[in-house]
GROMACS .gro file of N, CA and C in nm:
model
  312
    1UNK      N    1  -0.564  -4.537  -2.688
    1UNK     CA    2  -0.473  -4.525  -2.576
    1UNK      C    3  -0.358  -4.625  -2.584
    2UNK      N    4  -0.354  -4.722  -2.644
    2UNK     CA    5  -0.261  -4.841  -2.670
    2UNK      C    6  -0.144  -4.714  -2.723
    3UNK      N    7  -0.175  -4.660  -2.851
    3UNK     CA    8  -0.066  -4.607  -2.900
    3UNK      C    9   0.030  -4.518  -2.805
    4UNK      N   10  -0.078  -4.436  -2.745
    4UNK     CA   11  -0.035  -4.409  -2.637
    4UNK      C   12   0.093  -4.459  -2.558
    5UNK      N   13   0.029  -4.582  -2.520
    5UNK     CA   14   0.112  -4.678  -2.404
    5UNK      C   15   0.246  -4.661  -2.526
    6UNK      N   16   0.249  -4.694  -2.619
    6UNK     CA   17   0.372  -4.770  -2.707
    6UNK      C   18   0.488  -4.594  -2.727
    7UNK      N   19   0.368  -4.489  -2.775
    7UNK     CA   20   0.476  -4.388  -2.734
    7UNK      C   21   0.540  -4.305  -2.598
    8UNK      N   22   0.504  -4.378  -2.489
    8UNK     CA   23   0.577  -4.384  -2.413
    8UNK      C   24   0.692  -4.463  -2.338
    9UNK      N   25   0.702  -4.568  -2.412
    9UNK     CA   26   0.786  -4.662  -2.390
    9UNK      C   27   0.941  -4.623  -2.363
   10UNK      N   28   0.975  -4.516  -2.453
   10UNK     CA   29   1.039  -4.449  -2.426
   10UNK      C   30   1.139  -4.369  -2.321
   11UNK      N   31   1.020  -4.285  -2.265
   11UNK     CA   32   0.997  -4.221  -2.150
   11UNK      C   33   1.021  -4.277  -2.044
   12UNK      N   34   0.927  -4.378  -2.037
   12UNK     CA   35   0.921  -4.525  -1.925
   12UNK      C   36   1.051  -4.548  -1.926
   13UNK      N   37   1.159  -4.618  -1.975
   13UNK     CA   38   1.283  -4.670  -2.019
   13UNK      C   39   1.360  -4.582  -1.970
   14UNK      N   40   1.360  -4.451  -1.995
   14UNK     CA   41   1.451  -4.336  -1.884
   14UNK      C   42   1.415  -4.346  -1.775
   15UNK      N   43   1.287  -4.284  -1.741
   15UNK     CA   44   1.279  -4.339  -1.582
   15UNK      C   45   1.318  -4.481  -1.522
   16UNK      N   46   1.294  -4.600  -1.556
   16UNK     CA   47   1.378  -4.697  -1.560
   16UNK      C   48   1.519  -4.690  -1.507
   17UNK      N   49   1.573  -4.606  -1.580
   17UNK     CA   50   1.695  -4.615  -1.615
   17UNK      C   51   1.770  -4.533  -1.466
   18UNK      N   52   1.652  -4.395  -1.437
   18UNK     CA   53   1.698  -4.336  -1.329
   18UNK      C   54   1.680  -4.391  -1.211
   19UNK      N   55   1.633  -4.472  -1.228
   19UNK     CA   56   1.523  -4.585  -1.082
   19UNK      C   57   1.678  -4.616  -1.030
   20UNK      N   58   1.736  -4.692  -1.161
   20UNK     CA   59   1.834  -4.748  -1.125
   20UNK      C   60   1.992  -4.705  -1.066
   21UNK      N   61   2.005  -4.585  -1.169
   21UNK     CA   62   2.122  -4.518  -1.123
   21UNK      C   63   2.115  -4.430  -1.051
   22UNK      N   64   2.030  -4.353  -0.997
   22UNK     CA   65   2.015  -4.261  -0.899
   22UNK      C   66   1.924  -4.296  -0.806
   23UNK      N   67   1.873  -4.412  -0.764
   23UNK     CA   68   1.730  -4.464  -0.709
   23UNK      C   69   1.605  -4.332  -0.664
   24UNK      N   70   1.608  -4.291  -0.767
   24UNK     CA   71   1.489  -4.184  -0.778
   24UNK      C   72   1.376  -4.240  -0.807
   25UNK      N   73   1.280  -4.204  -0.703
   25UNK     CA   74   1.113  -4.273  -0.743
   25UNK      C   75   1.087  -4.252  -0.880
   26UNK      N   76   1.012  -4.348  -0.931
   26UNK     CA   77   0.948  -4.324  -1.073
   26UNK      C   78   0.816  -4.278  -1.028
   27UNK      N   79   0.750  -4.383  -1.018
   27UNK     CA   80   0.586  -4.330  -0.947
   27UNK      C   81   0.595  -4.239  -0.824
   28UNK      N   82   0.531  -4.159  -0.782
   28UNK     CA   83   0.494  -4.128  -0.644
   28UNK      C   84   0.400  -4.056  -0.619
   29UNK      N   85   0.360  -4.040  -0.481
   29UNK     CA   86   0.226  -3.970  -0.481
   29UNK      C   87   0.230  -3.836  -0.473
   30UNK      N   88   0.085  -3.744  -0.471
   30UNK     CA   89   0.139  -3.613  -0.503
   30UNK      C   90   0.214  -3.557  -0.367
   31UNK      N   91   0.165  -3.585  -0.264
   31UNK     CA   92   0.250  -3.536  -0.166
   31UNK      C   93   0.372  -3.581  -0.120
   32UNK      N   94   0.428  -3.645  -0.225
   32UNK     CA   95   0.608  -3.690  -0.236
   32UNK      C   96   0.626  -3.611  -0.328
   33UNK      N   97   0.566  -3.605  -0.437
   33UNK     CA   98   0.604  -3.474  -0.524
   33UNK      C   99   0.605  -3.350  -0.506
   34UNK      N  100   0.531  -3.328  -0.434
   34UNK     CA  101   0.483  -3.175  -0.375
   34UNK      C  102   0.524  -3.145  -0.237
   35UNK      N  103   0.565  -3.174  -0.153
   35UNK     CA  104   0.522  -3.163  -0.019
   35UNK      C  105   0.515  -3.010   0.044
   36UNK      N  106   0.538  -2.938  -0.034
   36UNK     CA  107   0.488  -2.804   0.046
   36UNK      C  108   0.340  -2.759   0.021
   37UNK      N  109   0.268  -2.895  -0.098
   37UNK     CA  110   0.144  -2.843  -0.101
   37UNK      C  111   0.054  -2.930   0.009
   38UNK      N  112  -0.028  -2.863   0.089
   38UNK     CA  113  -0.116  -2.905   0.198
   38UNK      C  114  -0.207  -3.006   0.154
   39UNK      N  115  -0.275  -2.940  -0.058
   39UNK     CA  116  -0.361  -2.995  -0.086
   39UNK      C  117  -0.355  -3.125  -0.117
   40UNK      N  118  -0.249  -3.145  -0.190
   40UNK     CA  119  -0.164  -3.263  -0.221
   40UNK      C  120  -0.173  -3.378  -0.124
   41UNK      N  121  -0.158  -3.331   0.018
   41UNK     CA  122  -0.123  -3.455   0.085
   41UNK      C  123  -0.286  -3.527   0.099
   42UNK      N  124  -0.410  -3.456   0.057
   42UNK     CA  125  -0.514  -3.496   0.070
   42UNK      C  126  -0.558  -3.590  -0.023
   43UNK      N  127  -0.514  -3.585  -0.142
   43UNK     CA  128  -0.521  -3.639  -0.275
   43UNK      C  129  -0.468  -3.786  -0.265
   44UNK      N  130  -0.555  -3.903  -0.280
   44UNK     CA  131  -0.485  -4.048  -0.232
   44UNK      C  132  -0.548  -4.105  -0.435
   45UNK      N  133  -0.637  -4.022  -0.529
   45UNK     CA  134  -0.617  -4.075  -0.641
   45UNK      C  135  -0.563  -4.048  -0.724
   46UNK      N  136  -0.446  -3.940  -0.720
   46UNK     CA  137  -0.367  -3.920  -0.829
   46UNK      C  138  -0.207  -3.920  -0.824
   47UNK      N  139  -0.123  -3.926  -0.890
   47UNK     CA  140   0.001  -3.986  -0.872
   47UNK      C  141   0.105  -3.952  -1.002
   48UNK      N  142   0.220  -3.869  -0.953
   48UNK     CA  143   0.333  -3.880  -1.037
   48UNK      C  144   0.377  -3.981  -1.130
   49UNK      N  145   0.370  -3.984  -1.255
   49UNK     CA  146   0.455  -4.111  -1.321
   49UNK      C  147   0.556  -4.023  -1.412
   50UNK      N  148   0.705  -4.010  -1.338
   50UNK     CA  149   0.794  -3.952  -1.379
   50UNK      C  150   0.766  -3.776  -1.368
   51UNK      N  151   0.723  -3.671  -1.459
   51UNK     CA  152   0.691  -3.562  -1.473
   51UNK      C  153   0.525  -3.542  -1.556
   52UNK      N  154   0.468  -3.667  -1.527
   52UNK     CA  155   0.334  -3.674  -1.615
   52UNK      C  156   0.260  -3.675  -1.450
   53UNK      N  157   0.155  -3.613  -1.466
   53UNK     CA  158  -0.003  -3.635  -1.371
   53UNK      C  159  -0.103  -3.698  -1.372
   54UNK      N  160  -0.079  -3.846  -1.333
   54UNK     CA  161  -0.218  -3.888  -1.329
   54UNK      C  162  -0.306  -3.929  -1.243
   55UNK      N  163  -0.469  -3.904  -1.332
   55UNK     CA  164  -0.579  -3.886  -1.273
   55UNK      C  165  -0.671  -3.973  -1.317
   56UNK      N  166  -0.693  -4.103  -1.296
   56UNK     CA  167  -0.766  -4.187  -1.367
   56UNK      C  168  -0.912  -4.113  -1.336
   57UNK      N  169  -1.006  -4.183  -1.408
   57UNK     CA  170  -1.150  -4.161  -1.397
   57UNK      C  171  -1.162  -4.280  -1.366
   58UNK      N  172  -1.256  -4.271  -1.212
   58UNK     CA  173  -1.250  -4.373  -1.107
   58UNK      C  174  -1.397  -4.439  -1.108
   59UNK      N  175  -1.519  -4.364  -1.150
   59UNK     CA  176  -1.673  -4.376  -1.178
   59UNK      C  177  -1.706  -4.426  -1.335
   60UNK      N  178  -1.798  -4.505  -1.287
   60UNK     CA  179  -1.872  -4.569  -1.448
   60UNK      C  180  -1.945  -4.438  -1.580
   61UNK      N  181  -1.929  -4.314  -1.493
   61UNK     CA  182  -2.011  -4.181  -1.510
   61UNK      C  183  -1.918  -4.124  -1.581
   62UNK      N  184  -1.773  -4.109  -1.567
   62UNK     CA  185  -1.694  -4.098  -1.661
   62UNK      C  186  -1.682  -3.929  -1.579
   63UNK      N  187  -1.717  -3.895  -1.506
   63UNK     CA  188  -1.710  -3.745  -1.433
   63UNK      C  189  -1.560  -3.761  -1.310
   64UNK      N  190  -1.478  -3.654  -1.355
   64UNK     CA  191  -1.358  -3.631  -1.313
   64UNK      C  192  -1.340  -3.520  -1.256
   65UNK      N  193  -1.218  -3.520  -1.124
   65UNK     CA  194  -1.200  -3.435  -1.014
   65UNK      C  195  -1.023  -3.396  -1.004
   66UNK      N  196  -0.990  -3.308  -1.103
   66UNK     CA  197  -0.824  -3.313  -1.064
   66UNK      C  198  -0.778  -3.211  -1.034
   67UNK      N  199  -0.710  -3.244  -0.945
   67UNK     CA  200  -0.590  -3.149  -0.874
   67UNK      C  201  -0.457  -3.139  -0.902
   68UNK      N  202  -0.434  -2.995  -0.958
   68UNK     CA  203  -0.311  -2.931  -1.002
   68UNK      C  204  -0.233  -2.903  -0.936
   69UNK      N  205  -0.147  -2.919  -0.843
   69UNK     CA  206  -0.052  -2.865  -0.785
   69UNK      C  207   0.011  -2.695  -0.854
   70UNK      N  208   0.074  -2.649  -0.757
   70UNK     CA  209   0.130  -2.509  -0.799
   70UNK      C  210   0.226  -2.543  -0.957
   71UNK      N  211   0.219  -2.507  -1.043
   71UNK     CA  212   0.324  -2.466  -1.133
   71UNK      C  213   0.231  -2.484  -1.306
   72UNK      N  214   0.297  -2.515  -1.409
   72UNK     CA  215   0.241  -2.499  -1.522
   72UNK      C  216   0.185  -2.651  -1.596
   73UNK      N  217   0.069  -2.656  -1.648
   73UNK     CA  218   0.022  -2.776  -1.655
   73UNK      C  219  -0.025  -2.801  -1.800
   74UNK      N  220   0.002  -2.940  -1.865
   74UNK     CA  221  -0.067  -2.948  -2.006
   74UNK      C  222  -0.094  -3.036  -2.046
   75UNK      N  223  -0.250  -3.032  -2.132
   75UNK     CA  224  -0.319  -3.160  -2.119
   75UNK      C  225  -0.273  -3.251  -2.228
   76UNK      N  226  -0.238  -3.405  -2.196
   76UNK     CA  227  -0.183  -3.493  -2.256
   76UNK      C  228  -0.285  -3.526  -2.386
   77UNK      N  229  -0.220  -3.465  -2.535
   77UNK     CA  230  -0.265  -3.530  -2.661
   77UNK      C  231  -0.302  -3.664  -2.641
   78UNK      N  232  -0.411  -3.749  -2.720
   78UNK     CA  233  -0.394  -3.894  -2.669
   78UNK      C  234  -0.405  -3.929  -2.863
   79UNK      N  235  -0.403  -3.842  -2.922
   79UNK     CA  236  -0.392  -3.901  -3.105
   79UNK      C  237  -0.262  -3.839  -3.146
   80UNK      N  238  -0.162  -3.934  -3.178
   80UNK     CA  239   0.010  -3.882  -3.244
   80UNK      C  240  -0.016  -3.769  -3.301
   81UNK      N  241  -0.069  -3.714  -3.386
   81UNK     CA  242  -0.100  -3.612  -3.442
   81UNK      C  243  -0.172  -3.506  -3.431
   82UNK      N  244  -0.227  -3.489  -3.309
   82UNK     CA  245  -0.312  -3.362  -3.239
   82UNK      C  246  -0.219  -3.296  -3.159
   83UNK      N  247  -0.255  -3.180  -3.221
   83UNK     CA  248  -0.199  -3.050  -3.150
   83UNK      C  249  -0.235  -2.957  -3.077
   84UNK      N  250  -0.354  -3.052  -3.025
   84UNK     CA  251  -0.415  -2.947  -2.942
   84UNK      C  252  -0.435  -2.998  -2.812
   85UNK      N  253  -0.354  -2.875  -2.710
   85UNK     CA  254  -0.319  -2.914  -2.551
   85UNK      C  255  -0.322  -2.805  -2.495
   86UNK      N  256  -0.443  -2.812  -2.396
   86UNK     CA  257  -0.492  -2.663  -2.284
   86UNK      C  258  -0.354  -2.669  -2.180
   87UNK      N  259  -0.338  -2.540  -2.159
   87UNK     CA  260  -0.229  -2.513  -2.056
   87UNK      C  261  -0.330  -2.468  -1.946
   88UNK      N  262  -0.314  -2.507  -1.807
   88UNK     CA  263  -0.335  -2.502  -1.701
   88UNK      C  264  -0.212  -2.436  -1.601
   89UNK      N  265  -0.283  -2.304  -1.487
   89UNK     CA  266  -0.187  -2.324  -1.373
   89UNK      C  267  -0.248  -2.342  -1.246
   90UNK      N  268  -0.146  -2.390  -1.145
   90UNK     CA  269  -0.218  -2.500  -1.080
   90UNK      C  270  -0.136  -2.314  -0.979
   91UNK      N  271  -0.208  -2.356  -0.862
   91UNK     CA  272  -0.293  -2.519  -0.764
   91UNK      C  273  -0.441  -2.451  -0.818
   92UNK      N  274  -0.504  -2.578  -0.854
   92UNK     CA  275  -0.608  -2.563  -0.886
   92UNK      C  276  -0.678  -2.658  -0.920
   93UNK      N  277  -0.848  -2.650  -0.923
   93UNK     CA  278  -0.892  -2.817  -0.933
   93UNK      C  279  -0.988  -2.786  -1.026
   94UNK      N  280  -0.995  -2.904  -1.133
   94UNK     CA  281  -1.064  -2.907  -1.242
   94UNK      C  282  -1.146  -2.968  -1.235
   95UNK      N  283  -1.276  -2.984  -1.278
   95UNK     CA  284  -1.424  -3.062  -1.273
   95UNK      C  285  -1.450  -3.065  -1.407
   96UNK      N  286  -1.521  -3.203  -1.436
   96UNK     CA  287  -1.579  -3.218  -1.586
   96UNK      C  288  -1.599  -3.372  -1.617
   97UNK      N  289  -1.617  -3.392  -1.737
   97UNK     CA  290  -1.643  -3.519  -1.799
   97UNK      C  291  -1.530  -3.536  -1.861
   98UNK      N  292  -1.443  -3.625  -1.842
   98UNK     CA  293  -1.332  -3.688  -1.960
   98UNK      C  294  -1.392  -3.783  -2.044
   99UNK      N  295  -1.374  -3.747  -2.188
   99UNK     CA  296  -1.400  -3.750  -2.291
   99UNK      C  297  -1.281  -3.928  -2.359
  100UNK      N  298  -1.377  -3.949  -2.452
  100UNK     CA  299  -1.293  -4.137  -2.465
  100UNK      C  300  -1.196  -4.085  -2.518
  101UNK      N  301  -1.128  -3.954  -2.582
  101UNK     CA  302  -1.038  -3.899  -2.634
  101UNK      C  303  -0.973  -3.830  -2.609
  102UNK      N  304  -0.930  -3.865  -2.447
  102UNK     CA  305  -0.855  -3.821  -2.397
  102UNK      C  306  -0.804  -3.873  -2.252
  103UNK      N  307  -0.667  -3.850  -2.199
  103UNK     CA  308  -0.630  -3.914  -2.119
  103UNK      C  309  -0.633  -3.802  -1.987
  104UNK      N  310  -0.686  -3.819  -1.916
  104UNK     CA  311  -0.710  -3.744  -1.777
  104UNK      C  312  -0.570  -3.700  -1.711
   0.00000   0.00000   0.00000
């Protein structure tokens, strides 16, 4: 996940950049992102960072609970070189185990 962090640095640095010149939230929660979704405003563990979704895994159990908002969704590669990413459409909520090889 480090590498991770480093190829987004990037990304980060634009949003940054928009923070500044347009004072557009970088982070926010889903019901600042969403607000016509009802479900959203219920959701207090997951959170916009720029156009990414995140959903930490909050239990030592490693068992995860996420909520998709309405539109098209795809799961974040976490190895530079994997090409493999499930498309999701939301609103919809996913259950499962996140895996050390992968970012929720």
């Amino acid at each position: 996940t480090l590498d991770l962090r480093y190829r987004l640095i990037p990304y980060h640095y634009s949003l940054a950049h928009a923070l500044f010149s347009t004072a557009s939230l970088w982070i926010r929660p889903l019901v600042v992102a969403f607000p016509e979704d009802e479900a959203a405003a219920a959701v207090a563990s997951q959170w916009m960072d720029g156009h990414i979704l995140v959903a930490p895994v909050l239990g030592s159990d490693a068992q995860r609970r996420v909520y998709l908002p309405s539109g098209t969704w795809y799961s974040l590669a976490v190895a530079p070189l994997s090409n493999t990413s499930q498309i999701y459409t939301g609103p919809t909520m996913l259950n499962g185990t996140a895996g050390l090889d992968e970012i929720p």
